[in-house]
Structure formats: C-alpha cells, structure tokens
PDB file of C-alpha atoms in Angstrom:
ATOM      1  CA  UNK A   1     -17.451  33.835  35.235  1.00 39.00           C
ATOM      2  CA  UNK A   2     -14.926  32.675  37.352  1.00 44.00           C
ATOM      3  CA  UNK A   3     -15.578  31.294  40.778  1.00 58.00           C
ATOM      4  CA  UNK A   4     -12.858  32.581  43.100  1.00 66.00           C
ATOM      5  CA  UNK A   5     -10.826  35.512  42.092  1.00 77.00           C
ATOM      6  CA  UNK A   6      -7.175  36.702  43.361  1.00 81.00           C
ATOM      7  CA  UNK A   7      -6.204  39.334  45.022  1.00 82.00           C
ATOM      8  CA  UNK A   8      -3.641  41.010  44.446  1.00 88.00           C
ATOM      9  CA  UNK A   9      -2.982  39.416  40.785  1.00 89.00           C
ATOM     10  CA  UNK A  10       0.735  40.385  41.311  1.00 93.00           C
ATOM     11  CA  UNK A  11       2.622  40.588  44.547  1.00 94.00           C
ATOM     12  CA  UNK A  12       6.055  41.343  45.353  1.00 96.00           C
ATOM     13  CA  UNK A  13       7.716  41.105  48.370  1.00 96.00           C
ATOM     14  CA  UNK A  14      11.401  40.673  50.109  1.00 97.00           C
ATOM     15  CA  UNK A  15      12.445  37.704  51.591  1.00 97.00           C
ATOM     16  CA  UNK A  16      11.996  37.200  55.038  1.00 97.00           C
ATOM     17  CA  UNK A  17       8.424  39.188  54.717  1.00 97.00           C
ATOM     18  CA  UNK A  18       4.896  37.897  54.865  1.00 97.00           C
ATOM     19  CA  UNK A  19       2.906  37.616  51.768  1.00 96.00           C
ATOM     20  CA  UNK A  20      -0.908  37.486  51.842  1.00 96.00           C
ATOM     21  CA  UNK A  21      -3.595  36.582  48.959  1.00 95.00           C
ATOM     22  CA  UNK A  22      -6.807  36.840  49.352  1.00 95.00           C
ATOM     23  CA  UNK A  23      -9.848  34.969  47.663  1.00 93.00           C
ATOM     24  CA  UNK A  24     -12.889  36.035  46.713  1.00 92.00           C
ATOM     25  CA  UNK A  25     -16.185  33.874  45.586  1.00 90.00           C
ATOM     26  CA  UNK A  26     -19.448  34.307  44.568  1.00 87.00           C
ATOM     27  CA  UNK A  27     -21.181  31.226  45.963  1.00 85.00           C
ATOM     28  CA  UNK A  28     -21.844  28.813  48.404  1.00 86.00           C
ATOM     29  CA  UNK A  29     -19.048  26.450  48.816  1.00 88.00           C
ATOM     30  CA  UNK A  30     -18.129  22.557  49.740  1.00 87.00           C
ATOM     31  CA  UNK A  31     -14.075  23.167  49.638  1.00 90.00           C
ATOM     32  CA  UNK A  32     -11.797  25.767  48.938  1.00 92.00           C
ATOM     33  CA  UNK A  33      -8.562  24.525  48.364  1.00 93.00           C
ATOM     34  CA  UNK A  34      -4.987  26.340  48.027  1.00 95.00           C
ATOM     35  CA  UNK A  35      -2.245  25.387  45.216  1.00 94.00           C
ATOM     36  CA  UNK A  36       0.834  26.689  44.251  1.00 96.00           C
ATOM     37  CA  UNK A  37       2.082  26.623  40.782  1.00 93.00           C
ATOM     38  CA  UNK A  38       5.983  27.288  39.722  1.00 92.00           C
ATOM     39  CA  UNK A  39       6.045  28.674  35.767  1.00 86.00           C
ATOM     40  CA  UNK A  40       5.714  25.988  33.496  1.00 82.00           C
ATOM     41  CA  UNK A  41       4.819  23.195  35.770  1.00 86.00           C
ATOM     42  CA  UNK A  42       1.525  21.696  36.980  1.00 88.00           C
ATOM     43  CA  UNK A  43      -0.546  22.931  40.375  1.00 91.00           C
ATOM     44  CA  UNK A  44       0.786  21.309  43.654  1.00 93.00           C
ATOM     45  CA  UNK A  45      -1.903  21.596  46.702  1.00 93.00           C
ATOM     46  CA  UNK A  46      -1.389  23.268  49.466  1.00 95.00           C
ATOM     47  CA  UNK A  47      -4.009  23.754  51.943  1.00 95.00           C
ATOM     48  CA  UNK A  48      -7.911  22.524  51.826  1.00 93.00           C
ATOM     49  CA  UNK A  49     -10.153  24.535  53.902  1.00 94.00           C
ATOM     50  CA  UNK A  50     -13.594  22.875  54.142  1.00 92.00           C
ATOM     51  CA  UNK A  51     -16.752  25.185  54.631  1.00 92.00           C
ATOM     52  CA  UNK A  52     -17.254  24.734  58.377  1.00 94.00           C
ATOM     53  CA  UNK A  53     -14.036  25.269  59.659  1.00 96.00           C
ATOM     54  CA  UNK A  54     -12.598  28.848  59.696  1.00 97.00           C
ATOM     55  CA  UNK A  55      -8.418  28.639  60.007  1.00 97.00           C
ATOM     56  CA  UNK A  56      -6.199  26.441  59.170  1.00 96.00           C
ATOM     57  CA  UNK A  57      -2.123  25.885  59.424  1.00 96.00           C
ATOM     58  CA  UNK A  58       0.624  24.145  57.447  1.00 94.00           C
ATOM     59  CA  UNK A  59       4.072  25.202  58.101  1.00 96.00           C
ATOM     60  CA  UNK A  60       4.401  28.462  57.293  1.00 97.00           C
ATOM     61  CA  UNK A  61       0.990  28.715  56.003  1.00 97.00           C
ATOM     62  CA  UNK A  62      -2.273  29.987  57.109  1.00 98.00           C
ATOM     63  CA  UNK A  63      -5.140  29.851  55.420  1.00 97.00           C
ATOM     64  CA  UNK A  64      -8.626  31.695  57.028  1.00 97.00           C
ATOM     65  CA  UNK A  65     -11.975  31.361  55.310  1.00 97.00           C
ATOM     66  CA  UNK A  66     -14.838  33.521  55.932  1.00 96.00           C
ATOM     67  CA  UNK A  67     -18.526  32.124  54.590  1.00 94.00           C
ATOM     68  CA  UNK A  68     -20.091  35.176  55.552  1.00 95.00           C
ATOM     69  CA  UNK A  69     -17.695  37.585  53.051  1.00 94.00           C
ATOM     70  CA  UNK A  70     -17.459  34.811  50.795  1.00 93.00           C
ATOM     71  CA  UNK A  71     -13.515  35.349  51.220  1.00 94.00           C
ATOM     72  CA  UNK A  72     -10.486  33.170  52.011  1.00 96.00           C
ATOM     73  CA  UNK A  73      -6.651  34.292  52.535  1.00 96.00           C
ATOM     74  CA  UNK A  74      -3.337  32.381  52.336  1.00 97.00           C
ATOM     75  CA  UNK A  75      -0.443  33.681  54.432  1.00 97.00           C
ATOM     76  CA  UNK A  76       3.011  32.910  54.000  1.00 97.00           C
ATOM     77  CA  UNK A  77       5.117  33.849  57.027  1.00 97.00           C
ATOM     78  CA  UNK A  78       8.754  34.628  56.451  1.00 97.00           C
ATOM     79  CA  UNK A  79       9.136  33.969  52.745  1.00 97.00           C
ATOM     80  CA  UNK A  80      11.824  33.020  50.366  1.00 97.00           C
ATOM     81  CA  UNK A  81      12.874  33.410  47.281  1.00 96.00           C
ATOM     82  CA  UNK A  82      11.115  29.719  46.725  1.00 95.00           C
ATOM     83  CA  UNK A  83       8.278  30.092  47.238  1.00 97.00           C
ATOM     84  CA  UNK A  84       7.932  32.559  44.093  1.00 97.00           C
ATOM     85  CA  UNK A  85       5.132  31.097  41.851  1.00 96.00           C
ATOM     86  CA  UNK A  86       1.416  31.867  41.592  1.00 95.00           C
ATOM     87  CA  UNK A  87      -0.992  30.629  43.819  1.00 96.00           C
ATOM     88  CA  UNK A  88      -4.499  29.766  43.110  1.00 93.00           C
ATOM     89  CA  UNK A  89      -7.638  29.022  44.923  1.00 93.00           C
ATOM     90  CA  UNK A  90     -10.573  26.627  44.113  1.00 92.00           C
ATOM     91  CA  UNK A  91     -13.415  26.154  45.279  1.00 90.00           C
ATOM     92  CA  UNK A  92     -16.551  23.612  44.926  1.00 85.00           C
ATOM     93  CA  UNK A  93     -19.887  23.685  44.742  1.00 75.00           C
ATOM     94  CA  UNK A  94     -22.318  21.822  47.519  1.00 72.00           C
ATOM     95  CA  UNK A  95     -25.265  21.383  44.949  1.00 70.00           C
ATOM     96  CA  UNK A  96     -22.440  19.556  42.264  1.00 67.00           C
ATOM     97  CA  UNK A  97     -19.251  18.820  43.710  1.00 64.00           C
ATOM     98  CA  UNK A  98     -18.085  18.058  40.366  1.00 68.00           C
ATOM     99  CA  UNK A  99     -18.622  22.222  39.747  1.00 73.00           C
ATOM    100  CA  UNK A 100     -14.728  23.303  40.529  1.00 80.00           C
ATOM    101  CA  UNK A 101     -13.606  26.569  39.953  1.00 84.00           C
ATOM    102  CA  UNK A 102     -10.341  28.406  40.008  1.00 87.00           C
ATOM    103  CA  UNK A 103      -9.412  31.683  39.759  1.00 85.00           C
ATOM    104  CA  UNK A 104      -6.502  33.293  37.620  1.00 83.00           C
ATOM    105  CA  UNK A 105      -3.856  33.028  40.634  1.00 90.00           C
ATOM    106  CA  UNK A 106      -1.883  35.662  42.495  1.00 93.00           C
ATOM    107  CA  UNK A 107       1.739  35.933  40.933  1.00 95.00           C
ATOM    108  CA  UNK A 108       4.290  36.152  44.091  1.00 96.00           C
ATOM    109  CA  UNK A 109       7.642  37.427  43.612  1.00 97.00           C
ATOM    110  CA  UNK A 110      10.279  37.240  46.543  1.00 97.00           C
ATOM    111  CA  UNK A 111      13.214  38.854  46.227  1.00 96.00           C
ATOM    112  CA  UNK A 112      16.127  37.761  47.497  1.00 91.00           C
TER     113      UNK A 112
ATOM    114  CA  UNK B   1       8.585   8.554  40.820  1.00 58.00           C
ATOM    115  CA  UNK B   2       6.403  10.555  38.916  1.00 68.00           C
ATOM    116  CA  UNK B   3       2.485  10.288  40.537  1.00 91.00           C
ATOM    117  CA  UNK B   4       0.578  11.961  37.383  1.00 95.00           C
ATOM    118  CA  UNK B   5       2.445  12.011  34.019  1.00 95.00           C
ATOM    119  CA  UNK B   6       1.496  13.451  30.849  1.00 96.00           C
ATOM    120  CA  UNK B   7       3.063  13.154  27.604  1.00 96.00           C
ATOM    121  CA  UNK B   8       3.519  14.812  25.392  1.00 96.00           C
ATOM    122  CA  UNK B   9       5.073  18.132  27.237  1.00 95.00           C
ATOM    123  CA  UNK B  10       4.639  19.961  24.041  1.00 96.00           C
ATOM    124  CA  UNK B  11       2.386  19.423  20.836  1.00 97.00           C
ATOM    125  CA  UNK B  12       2.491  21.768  17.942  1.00 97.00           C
ATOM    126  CA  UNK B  13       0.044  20.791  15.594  1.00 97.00           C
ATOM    127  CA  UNK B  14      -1.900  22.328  12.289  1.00 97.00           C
ATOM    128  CA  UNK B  15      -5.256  23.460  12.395  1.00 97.00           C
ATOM    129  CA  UNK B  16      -7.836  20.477  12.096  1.00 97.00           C
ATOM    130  CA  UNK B  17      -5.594  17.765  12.601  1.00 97.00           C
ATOM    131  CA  UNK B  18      -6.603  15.266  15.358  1.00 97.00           C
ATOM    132  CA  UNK B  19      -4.017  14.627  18.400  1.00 97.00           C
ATOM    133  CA  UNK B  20      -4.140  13.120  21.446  1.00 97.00           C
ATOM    134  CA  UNK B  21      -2.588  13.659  25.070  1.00 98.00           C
ATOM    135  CA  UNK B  22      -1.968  10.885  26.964  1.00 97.00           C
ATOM    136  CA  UNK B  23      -2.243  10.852  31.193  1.00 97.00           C
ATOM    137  CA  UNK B  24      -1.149   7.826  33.408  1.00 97.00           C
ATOM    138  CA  UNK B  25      -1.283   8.308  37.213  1.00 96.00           C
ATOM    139  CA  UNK B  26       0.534   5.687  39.743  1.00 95.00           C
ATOM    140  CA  UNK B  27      -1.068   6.805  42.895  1.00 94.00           C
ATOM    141  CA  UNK B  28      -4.055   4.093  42.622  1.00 92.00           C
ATOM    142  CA  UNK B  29      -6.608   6.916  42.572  1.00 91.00           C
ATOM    143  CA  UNK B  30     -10.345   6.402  41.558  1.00 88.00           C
ATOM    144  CA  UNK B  31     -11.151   9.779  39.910  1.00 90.00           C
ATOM    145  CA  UNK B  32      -9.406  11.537  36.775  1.00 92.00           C
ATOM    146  CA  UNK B  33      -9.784  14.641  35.587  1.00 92.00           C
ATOM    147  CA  UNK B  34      -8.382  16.877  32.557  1.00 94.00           C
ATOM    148  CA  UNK B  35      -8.000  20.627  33.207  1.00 93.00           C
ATOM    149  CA  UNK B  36      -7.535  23.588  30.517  1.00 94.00           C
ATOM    150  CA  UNK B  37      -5.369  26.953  31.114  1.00 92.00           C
ATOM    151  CA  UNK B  38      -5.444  29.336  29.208  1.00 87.00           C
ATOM    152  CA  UNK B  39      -3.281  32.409  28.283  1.00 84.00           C
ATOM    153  CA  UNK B  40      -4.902  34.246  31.113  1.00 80.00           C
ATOM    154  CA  UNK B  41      -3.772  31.861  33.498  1.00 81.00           C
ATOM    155  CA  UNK B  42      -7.493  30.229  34.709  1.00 84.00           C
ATOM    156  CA  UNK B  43      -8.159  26.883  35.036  1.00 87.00           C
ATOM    157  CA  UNK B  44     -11.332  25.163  33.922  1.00 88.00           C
ATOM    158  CA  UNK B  45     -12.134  21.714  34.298  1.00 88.00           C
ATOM    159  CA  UNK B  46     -13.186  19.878  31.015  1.00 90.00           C
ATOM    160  CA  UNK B  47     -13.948  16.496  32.576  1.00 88.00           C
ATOM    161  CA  UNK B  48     -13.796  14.497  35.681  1.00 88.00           C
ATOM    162  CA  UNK B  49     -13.969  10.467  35.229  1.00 89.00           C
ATOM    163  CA  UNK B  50     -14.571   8.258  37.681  1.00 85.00           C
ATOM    164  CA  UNK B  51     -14.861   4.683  37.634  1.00 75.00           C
ATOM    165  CA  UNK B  52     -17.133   4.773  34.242  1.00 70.00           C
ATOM    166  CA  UNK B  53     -18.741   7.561  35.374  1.00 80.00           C
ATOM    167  CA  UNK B  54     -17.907  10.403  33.325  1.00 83.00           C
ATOM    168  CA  UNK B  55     -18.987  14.103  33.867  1.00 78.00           C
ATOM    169  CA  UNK B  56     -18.388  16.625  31.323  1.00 72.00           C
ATOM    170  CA  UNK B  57     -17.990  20.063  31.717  1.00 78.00           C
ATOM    171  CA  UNK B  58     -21.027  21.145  29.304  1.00 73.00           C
ATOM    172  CA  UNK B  59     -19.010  24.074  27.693  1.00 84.00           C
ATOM    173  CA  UNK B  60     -16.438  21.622  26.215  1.00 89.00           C
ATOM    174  CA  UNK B  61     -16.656  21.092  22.672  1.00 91.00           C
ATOM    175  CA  UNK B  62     -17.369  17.795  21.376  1.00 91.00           C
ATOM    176  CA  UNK B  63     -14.323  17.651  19.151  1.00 95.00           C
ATOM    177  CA  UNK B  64     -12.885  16.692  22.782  1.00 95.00           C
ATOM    178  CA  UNK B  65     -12.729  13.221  24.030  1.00 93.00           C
ATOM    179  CA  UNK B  66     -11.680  11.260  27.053  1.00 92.00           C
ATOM    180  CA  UNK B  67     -10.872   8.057  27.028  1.00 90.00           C
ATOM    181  CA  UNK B  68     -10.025   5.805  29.311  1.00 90.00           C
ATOM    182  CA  UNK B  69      -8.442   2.125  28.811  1.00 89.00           C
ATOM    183  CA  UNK B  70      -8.147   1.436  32.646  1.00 89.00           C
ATOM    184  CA  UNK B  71      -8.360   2.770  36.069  1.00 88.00           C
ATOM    185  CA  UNK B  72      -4.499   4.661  36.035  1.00 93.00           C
ATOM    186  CA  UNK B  73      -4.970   6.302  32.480  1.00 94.00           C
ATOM    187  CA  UNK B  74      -7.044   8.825  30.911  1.00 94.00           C
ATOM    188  CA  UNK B  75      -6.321  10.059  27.639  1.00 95.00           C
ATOM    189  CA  UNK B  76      -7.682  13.526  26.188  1.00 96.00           C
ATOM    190  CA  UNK B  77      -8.687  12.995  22.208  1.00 96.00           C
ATOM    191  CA  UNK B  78      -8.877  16.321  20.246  1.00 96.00           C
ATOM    192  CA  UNK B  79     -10.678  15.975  16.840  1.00 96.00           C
ATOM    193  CA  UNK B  80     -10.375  18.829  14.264  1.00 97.00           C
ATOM    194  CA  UNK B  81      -7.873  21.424  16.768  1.00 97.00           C
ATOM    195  CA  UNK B  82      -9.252  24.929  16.380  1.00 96.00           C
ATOM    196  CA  UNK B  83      -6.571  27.872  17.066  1.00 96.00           C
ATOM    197  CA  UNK B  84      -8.691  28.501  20.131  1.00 94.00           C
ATOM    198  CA  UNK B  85      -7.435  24.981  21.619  1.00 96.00           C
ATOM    199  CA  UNK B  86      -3.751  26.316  22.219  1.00 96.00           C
ATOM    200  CA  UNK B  87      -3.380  26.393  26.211  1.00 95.00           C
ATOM    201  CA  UNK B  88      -1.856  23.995  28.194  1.00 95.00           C
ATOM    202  CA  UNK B  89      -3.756  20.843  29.291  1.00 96.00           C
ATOM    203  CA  UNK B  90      -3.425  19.223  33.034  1.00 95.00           C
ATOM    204  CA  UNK B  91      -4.376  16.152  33.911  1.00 95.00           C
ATOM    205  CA  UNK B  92      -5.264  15.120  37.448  1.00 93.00           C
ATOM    206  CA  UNK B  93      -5.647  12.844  39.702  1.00 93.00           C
ATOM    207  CA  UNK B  94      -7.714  12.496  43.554  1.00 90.00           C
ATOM    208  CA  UNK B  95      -8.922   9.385  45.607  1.00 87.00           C
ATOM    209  CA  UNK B  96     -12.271  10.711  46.609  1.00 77.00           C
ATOM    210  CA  UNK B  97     -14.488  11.181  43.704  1.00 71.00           C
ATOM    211  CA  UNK B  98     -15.257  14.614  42.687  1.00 66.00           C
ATOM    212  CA  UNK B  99     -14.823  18.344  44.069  1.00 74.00           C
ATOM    213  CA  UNK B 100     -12.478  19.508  46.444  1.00 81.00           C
ATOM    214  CA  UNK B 101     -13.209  16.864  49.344  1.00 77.00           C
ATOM    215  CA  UNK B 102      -9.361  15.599  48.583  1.00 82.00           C
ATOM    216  CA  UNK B 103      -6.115  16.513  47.219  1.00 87.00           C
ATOM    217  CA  UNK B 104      -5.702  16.836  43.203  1.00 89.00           C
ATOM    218  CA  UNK B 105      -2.268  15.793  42.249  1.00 92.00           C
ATOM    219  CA  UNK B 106      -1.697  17.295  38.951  1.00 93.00           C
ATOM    220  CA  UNK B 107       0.641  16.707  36.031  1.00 94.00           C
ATOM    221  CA  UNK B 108       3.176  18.771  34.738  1.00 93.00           C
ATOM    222  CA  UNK B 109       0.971  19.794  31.875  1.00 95.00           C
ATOM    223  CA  UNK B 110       0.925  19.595  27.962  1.00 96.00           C
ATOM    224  CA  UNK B 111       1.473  22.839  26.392  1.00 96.00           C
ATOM    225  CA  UNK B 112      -0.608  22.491  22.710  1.00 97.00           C
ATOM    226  CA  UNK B 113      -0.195  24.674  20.489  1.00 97.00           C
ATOM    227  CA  UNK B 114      -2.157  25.057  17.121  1.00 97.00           C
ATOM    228  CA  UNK B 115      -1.256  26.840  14.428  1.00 96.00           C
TER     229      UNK B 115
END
C-alpha cells in the first residue's frame, strides 16, 4: 500500500484563497517531502520537512508535520490560478532510506 | 538549461519489443533514480543508483534494467514490454544518496505506451 495518502484528492478553490492538503502515513518516517506537479510534466520539490522539526515556511507555503498523528499539511496562502497542479507528498523510511513512498497527489484547481 | 532530461517524451511500442529510455542529469549529482506513475497518478520508485551501488525496488520485474555508462546518465532498459508497462517513467536526480535527506530534481517524464 501506499505510504502517504492525500487529502482531499481534488480541491478547488478561488484565487486569492488558501488551499490546504493534508498527508497521511502509516509509518515511522526520516523525511517527508512536498512536490508539485503541473499535468504532463515531471515533480518539482517544494518543501522537505525532516522528522524532528514540526513547521516549516517557504513563501507562501507552510508545511506542519505531526509524528504523533502520523500527518503532515501544505498550505498555500493567497493562491493563483498558477499554482493549479497536484501536489504530492513523500515520505522515507528510517530503517531503509532508500524505502520512498508517495501518495496519489491532491489535484488543486484555482480559479481565476 | 535543462538539470534532468529524458528522452524520449513519448514511446509507443508493440507488445514484447525491447526499448530503452534514456536519462542524463547536469547537476553533478551522485544518486539516480527511475520512478513509475501510473494511471492512478502514484509514484513508485523502481531503482535508486548510486555510485555502483544499485538498489532495486524488489517488486520490479526483471525485464527492467538500469544501466549506467557514467556518473550523469542512467538509462532504463525494458526487455519484452507487457501492456501493464504503459505509465510514464521519471527519472531523477539528488546529491545525497538515498531517501528524502535532499531535493529530487526530476525529469519531465517519458510517457510509454504499449500496445
């Protein structure tokens, strides 16, 4: 099965709004990293988020991770109508690093 | 310039022939990896390669094959495609070896598809 999970698997929002996706794993992690993807081209990272530190910020992003509900979010503050693409999180094991697992991504809409 | 390319963008290919995808990355990375997405959108890593070390996903089929000439370039070799191999392919790319520790930089992706 898959290691982290989306949620919501769709999402659609007007610009200007805040968007956020939540994570979901069933393990123990090393890293849990953020990427976006736009249709048809590959994943570009966002945000890594290692296992001891709980928030973290890149522009208009936030990312939180909680250990203890084996859960991680990614905000978007005031959106646009570019940042529509799906968003995925991964994670790693800390018995075998080389385990990484990604989920099926949250599809994002903004509407202009 | 382009830090992880992949070519071909597209393959269409007959069942059981033998193709190959090439990836070349420019960013002077140690690790390599090759990544399969399916219709359902998740991402599964097939194999990560680093410095002759090679790790393989143990659910990938044998029929695949990575091969690497040199340190910027690892190739994915697909022996007797299966109608289940249509997805599209990623290759990728990080400094540190292994996991999530560093930043993947992905290619654009080869879209195979088998018929």
């Amino acid at each position: 099965s898959q290691q982290g999970e989306e949620d919501p698997q769709a999402l659609s929002i007007q610009e200007g709004e805040n968007a956020t996706m939540n994570c979901s794993y069933k393990t123990s992690i090393n890293n849990l990293q953020w990427y976006r993807q736009n249709s048809g081209r590959g994943l570009v990272h966002l945000i890594l988020i290692r296992s001891n530190e709980r928030e973290k910020h890149s522009g208009r992003l936030r990312v939180t991770l909680d250990t203890s509900k084996k859960s991680s979010s990614l905000l978007i503050t005031a959106s646009r109508a570019a940042d529509t693409a799906s968003y995925f999180c991964a994670t790693d094991a800390p018995y075998n690093n080389n385990d990484m697992r990604f989920g099926a991504g949250t599809r994002l809409t903004v509407k202009p | 310039d382009t830090a992880v390319s992949q070519t071909p963008k597209y393959l269409v290919t007959q069942m059981g022939n033998d193709k190959s995808i090439k990836c070349e990355q420019n960013l002077g990375h140690d690790t390599m990896y090759w990544y399969k997405q399916d219709s359902k959108k998740f991402l599964k890593i097939m194999f990560s390669y680093n410095n002759k070390e090679l790790i393989i996903n143990e659910t990938v089929p044998n029929r695949f094959s990575p091969k690497s000439p040199d340190k910027a370039h690892l190739n994915l070799h697909i022996n007797s495609l299966e109608l289940g191999d249509s997805a599209v392919y990623f290759c990728a790319s990080s400094q540190v070896a292994g996991g999530l520790a560093d930043t993947q930089y992905f290619g654009p992706g080869t879209r195979l598809t088998v018929l």
